[in-house]
mmCIF file of C-alpha atoms and ligand atoms in Angstrom:
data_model
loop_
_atom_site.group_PDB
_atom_site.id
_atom_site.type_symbol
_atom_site.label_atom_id
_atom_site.label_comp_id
_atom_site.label_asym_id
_atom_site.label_seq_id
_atom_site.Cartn_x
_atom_site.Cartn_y
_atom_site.Cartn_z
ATOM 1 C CA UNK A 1 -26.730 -1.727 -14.145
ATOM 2 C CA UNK A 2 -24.205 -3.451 -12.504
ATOM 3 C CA UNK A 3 -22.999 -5.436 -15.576
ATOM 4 C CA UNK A 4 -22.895 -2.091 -17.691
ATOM 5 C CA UNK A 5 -20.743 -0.188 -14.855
ATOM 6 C CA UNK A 6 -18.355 -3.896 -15.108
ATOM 7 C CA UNK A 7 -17.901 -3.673 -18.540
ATOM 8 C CA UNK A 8 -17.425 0.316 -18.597
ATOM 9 C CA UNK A 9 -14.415 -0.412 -15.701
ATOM 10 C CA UNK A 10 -13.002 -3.073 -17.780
ATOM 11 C CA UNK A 11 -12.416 -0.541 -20.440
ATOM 12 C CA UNK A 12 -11.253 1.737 -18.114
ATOM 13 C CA UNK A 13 -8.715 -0.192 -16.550
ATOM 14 C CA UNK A 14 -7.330 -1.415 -20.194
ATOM 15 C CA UNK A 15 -6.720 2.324 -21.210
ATOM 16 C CA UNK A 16 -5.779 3.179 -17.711
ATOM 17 C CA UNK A 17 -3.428 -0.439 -18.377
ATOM 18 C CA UNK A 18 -1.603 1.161 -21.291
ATOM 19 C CA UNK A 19 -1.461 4.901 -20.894
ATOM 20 C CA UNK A 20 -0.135 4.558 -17.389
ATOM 21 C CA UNK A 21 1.738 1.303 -16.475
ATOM 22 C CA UNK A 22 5.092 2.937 -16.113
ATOM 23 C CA UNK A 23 3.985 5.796 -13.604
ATOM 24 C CA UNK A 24 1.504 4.247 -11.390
ATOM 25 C CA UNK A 25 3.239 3.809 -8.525
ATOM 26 C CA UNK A 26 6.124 5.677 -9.087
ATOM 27 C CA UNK A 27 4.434 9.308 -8.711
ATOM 28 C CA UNK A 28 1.390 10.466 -7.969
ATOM 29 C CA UNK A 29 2.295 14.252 -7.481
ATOM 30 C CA UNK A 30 -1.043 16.316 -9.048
ATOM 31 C CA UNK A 31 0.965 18.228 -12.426
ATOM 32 C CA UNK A 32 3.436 19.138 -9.834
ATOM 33 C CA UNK A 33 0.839 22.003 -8.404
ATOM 34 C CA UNK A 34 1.925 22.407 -5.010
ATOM 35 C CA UNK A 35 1.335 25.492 -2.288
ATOM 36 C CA UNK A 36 4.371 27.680 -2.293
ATOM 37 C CA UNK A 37 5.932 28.298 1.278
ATOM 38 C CA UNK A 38 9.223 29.060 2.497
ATOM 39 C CA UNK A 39 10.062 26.722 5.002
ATOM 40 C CA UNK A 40 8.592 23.279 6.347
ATOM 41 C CA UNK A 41 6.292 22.237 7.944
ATOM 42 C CA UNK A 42 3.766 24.717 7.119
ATOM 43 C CA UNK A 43 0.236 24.983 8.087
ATOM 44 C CA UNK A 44 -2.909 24.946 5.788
ATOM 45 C CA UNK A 45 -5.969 26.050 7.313
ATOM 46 C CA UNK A 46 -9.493 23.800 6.616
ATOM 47 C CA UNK A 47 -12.537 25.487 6.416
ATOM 48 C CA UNK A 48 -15.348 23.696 7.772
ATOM 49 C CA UNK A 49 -18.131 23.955 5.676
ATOM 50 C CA UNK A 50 -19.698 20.443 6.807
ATOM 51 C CA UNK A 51 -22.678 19.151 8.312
ATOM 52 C CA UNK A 52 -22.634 17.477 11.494
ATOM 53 C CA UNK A 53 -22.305 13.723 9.784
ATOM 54 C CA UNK A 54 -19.141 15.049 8.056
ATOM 55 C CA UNK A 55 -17.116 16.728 11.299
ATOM 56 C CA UNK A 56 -15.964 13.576 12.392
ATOM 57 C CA UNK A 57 -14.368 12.519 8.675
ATOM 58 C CA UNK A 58 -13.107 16.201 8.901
ATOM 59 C CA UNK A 59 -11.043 16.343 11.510
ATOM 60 C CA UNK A 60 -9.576 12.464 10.997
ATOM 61 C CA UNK A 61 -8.486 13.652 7.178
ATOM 62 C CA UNK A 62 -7.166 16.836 9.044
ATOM 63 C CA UNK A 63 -5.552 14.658 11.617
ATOM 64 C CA UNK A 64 -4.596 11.775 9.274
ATOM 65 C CA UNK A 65 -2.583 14.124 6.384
ATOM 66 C CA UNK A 66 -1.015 16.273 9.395
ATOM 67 C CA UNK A 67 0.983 13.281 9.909
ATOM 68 C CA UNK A 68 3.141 14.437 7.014
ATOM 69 C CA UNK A 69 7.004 16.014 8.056
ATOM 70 C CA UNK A 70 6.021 18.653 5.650
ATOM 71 C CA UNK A 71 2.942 20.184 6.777
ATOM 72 C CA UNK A 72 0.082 20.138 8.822
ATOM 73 C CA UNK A 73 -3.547 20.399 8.778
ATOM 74 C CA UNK A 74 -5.655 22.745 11.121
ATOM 75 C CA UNK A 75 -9.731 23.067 10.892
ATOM 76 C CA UNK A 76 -11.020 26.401 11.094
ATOM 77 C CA UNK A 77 -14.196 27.888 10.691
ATOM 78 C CA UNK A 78 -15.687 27.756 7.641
ATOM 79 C CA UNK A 79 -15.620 31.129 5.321
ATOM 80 C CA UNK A 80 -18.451 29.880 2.678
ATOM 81 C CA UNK A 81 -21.744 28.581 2.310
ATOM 82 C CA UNK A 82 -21.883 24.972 1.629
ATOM 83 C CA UNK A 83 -23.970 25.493 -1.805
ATOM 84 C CA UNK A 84 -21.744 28.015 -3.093
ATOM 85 C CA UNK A 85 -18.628 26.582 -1.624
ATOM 86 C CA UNK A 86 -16.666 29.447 -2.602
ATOM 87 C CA UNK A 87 -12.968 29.914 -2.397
ATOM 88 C CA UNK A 88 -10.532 31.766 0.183
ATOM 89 C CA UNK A 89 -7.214 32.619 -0.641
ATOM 90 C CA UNK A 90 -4.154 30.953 0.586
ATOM 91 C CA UNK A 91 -6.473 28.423 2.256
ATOM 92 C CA UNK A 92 -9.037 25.007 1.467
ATOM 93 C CA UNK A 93 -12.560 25.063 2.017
ATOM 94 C CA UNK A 94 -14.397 21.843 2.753
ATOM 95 C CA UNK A 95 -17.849 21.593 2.150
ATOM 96 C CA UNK A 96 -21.026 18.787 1.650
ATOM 97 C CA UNK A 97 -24.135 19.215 0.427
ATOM 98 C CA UNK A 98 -27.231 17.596 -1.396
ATOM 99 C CA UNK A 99 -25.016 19.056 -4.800
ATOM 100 C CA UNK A 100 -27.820 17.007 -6.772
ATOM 101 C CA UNK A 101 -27.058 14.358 -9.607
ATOM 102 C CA UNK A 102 -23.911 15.837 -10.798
ATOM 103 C CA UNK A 103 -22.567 12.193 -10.967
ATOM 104 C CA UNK A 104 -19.608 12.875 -8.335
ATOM 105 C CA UNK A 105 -19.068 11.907 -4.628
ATOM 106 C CA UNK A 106 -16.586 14.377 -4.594
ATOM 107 C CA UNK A 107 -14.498 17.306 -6.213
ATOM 108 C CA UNK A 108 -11.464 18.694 -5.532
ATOM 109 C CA UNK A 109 -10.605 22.265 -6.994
ATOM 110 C CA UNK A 110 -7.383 24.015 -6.795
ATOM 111 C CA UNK A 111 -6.378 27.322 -8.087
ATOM 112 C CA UNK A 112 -2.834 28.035 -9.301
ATOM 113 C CA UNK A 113 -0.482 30.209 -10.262
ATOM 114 C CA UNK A 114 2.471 28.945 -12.486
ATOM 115 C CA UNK A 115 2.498 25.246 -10.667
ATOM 116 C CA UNK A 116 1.807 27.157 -7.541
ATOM 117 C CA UNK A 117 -1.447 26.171 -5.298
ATOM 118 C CA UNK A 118 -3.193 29.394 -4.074
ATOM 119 C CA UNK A 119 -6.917 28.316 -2.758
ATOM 120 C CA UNK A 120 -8.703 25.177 -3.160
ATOM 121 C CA UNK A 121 -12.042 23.745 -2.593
ATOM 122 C CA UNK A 122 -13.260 20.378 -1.570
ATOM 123 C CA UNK A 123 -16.744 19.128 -1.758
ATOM 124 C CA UNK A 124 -18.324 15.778 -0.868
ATOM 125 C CA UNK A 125 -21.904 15.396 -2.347
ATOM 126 C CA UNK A 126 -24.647 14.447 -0.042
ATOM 127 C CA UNK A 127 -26.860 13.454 -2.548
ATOM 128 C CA UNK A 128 -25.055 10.557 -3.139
ATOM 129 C CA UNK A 129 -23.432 9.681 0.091
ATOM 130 C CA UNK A 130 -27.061 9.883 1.333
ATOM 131 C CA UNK A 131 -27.988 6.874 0.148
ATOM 132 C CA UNK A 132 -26.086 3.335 -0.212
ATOM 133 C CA UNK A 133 -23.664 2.176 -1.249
ATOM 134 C CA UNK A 134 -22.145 5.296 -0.039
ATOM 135 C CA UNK A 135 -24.071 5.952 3.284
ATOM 136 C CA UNK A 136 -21.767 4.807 5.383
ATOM 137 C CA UNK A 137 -18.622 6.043 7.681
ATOM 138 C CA UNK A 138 -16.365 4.099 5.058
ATOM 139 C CA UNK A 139 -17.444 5.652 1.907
ATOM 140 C CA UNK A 140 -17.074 8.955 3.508
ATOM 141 C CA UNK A 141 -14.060 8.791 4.902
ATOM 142 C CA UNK A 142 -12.079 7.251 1.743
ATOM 143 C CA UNK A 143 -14.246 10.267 -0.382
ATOM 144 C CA UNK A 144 -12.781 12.879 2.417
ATOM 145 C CA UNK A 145 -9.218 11.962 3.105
ATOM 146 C CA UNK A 146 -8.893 11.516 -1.159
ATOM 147 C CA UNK A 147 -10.404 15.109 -1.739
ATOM 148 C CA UNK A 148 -7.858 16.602 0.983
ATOM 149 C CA UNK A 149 -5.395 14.796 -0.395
ATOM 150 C CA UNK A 150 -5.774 16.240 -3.728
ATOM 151 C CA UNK A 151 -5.901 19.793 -2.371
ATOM 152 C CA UNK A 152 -1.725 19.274 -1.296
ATOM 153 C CA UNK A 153 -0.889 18.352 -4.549
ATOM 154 C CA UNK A 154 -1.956 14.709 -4.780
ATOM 155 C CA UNK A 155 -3.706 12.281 -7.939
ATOM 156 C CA UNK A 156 -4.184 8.767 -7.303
ATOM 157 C CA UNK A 157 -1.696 6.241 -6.976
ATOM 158 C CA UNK A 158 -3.835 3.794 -8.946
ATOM 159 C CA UNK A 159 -7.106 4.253 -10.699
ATOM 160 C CA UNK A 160 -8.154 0.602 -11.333
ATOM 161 C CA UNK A 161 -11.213 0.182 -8.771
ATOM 162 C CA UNK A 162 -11.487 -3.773 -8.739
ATOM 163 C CA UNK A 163 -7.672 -4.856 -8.160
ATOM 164 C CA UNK A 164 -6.922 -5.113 -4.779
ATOM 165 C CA UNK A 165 -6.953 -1.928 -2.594
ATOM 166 C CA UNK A 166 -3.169 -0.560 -1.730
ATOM 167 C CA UNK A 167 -4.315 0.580 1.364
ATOM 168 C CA UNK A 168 -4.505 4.048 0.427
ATOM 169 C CA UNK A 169 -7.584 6.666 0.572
ATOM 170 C CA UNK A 170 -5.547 7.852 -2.808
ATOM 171 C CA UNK A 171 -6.239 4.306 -4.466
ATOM 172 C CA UNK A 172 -9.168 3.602 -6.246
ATOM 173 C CA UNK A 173 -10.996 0.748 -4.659
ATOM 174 C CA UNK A 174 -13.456 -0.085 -2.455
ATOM 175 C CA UNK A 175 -12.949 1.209 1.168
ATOM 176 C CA UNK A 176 -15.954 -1.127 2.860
ATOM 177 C CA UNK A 177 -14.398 -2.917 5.510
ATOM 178 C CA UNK A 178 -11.022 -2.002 4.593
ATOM 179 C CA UNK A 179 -10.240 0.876 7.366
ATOM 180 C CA UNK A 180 -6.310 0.914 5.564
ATOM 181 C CA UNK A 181 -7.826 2.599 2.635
ATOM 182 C CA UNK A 182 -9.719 5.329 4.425
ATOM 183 C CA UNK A 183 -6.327 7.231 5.203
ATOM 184 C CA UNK A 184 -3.153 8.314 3.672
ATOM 185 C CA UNK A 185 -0.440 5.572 3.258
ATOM 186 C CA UNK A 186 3.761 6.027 3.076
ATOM 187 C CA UNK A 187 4.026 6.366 0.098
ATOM 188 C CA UNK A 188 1.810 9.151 0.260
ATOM 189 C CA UNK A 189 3.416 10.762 2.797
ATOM 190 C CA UNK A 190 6.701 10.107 0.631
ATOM 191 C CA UNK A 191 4.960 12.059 -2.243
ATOM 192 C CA UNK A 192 4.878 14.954 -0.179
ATOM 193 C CA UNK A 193 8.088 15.054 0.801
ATOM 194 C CA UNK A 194 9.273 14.978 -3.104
ATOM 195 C CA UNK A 195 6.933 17.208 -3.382
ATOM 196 C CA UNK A 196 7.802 20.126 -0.634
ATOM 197 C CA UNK A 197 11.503 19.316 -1.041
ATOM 198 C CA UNK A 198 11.970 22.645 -2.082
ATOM 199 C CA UNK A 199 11.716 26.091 -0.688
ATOM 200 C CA UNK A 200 10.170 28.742 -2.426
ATOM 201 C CA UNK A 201 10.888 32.606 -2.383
ATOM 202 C CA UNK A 202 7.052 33.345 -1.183
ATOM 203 C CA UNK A 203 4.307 32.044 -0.105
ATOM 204 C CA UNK A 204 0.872 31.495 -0.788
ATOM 205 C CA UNK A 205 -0.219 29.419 2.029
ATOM 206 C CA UNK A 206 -2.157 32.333 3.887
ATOM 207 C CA UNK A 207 -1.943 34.891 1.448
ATOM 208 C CA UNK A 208 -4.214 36.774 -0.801
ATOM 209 C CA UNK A 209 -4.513 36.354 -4.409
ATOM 210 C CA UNK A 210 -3.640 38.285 -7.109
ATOM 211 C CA UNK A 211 -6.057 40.509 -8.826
ATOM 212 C CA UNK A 212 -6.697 38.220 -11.624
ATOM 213 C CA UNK A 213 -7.704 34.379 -10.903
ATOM 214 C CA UNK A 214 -6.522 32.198 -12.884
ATOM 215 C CA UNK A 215 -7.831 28.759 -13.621
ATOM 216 C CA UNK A 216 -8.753 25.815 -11.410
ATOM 217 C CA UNK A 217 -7.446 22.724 -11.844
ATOM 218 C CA UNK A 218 -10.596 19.780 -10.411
ATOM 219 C CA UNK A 219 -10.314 16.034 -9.564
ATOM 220 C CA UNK A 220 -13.646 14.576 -10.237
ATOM 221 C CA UNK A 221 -14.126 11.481 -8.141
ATOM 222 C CA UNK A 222 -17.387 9.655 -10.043
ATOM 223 C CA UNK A 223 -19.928 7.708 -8.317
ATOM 224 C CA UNK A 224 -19.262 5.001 -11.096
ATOM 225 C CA UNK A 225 -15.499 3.922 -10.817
ATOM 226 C CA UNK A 226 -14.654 3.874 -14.430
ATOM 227 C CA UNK A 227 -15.210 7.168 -14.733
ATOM 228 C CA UNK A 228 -13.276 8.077 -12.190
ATOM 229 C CA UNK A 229 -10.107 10.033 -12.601
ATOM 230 C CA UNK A 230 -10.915 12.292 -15.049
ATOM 231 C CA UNK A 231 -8.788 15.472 -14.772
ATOM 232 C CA UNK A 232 -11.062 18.376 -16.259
ATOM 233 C CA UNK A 233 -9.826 22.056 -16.835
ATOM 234 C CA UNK A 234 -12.772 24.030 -15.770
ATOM 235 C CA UNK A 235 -13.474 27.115 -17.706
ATOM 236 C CA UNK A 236 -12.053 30.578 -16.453
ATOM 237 C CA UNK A 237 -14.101 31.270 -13.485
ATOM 238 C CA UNK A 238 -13.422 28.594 -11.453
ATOM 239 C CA UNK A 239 -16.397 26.733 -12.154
ATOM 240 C CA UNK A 240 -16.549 22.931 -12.810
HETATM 241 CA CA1 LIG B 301 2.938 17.364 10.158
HETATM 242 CA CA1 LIG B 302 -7.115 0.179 -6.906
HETATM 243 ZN ZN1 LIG B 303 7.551 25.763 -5.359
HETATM 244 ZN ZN1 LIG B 304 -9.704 11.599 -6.668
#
């Protein structure tokens, strides 16, 4: 087991090695999605979809990306079920739960119109974090403050899970006794600056969608690290 998942990240990492080696730590903007809004800072509302072993990584991710010049973070009630996890406009919704063997600690889904964000959905999966190695505060705080991340606009600033850790919850790598990797980093918080840097004419931070939906975008963050990375296009309902 262990020396398949080694040989499957050494792979990894080689492809990751050559397609990306000029870009890694340059930019880690998400396709340039980001959630339209006429001025700065502005406010995204969380949904709190989470169990009681969650609320704590919640509201430090909330706390932790609020840090940012450019916006903040506030947790609000949650407006879905946890299974469902459904989306609300012009907002995220954060939610665990036993999602089964899906192979993912945690997805990030974002909706968009042109490169424009205008819901997104973040869910941590219980059925893995339930058991080790992934049981404990670390794992699920480096799983919560990455999926947030996403949800502004953010990939990963590195995807190669056994160099050593940046110090970033947006670096792949092991966040066990590393507390630096559990939360956003400058550079991060530099990214989102480049990336709000401009004002649009609307907004969709708070606002309703248009009639038709058009496709999410999802970060897939694998239990096994090679894997990990993956941008899929989900099909056109939303659905990963
Ligand atoms: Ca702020
Ligand atoms: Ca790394
Ligand atoms: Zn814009
Ligand atoms: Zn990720």
């Amino acid at each position: 087991m262990v020396r398949s998942r080694l040989v499957r990240l050494l792979t990894s990492v080689a492809i990751v090695a050559l397609g990306w080696s000029a870009v890694v730590f340059a930019n880690h903007s998400w396709g340039g999605y980001h959630w339209a809004r006429t001025a700065n800072p502005f406010t995204l509302k969380a949904g709190d979809n989470v169990s009681s072993i969650w609320d704590g990584h919640l509201d430090v991710a909330v706390a932790d990306w609020s840090q940012s010049s450019v916006l903040d973070l506030t947790k609000v009630t949650g407006g879905t079920k946890p299974r469902n996890c459904r989306a609300t406009a012009g907002r995220i919704e954060v939610c665990s739960e036993r999602y089964g063997r899906t192979g993912w600690l945690g997805i990030a889904q974002i909706w968009i119109s042109g490169t424009h964000i205008t819901q997104g959905v973040v869910k941590v999966n219980d059925t893995y974090h339930n058991s080790p190695p992934y049981n404990t505060q670390a794992w699920r705080q480096y799983v919560m403050c990455q999926e947030v991340g996403h949800t502004l606009g953010l990939t990963h600033q590195d995807e190669d899970f056994a160099n050593t850790n940046l110090g970033t919850c947006m670096d792949y790598g092991d966040p066990t006794d590393d507390s630096a990797q559990q939360h956003p980093n400058a550079h991060d918080f530099e990214q989102l600056e480049a990336i709000y840097a401009h004002l649009d004419d609307s907004t969709t931070v708070g606002a309703q969608l248009p009639s038709s939906t058009p496709p999410a975008m999802g970060q897939i963050d694998f239990d096994t690290p090679g894997q990990w990375g993956r941008v899929i296009r989900s099909n056109r309902d939303g659905r990963l």
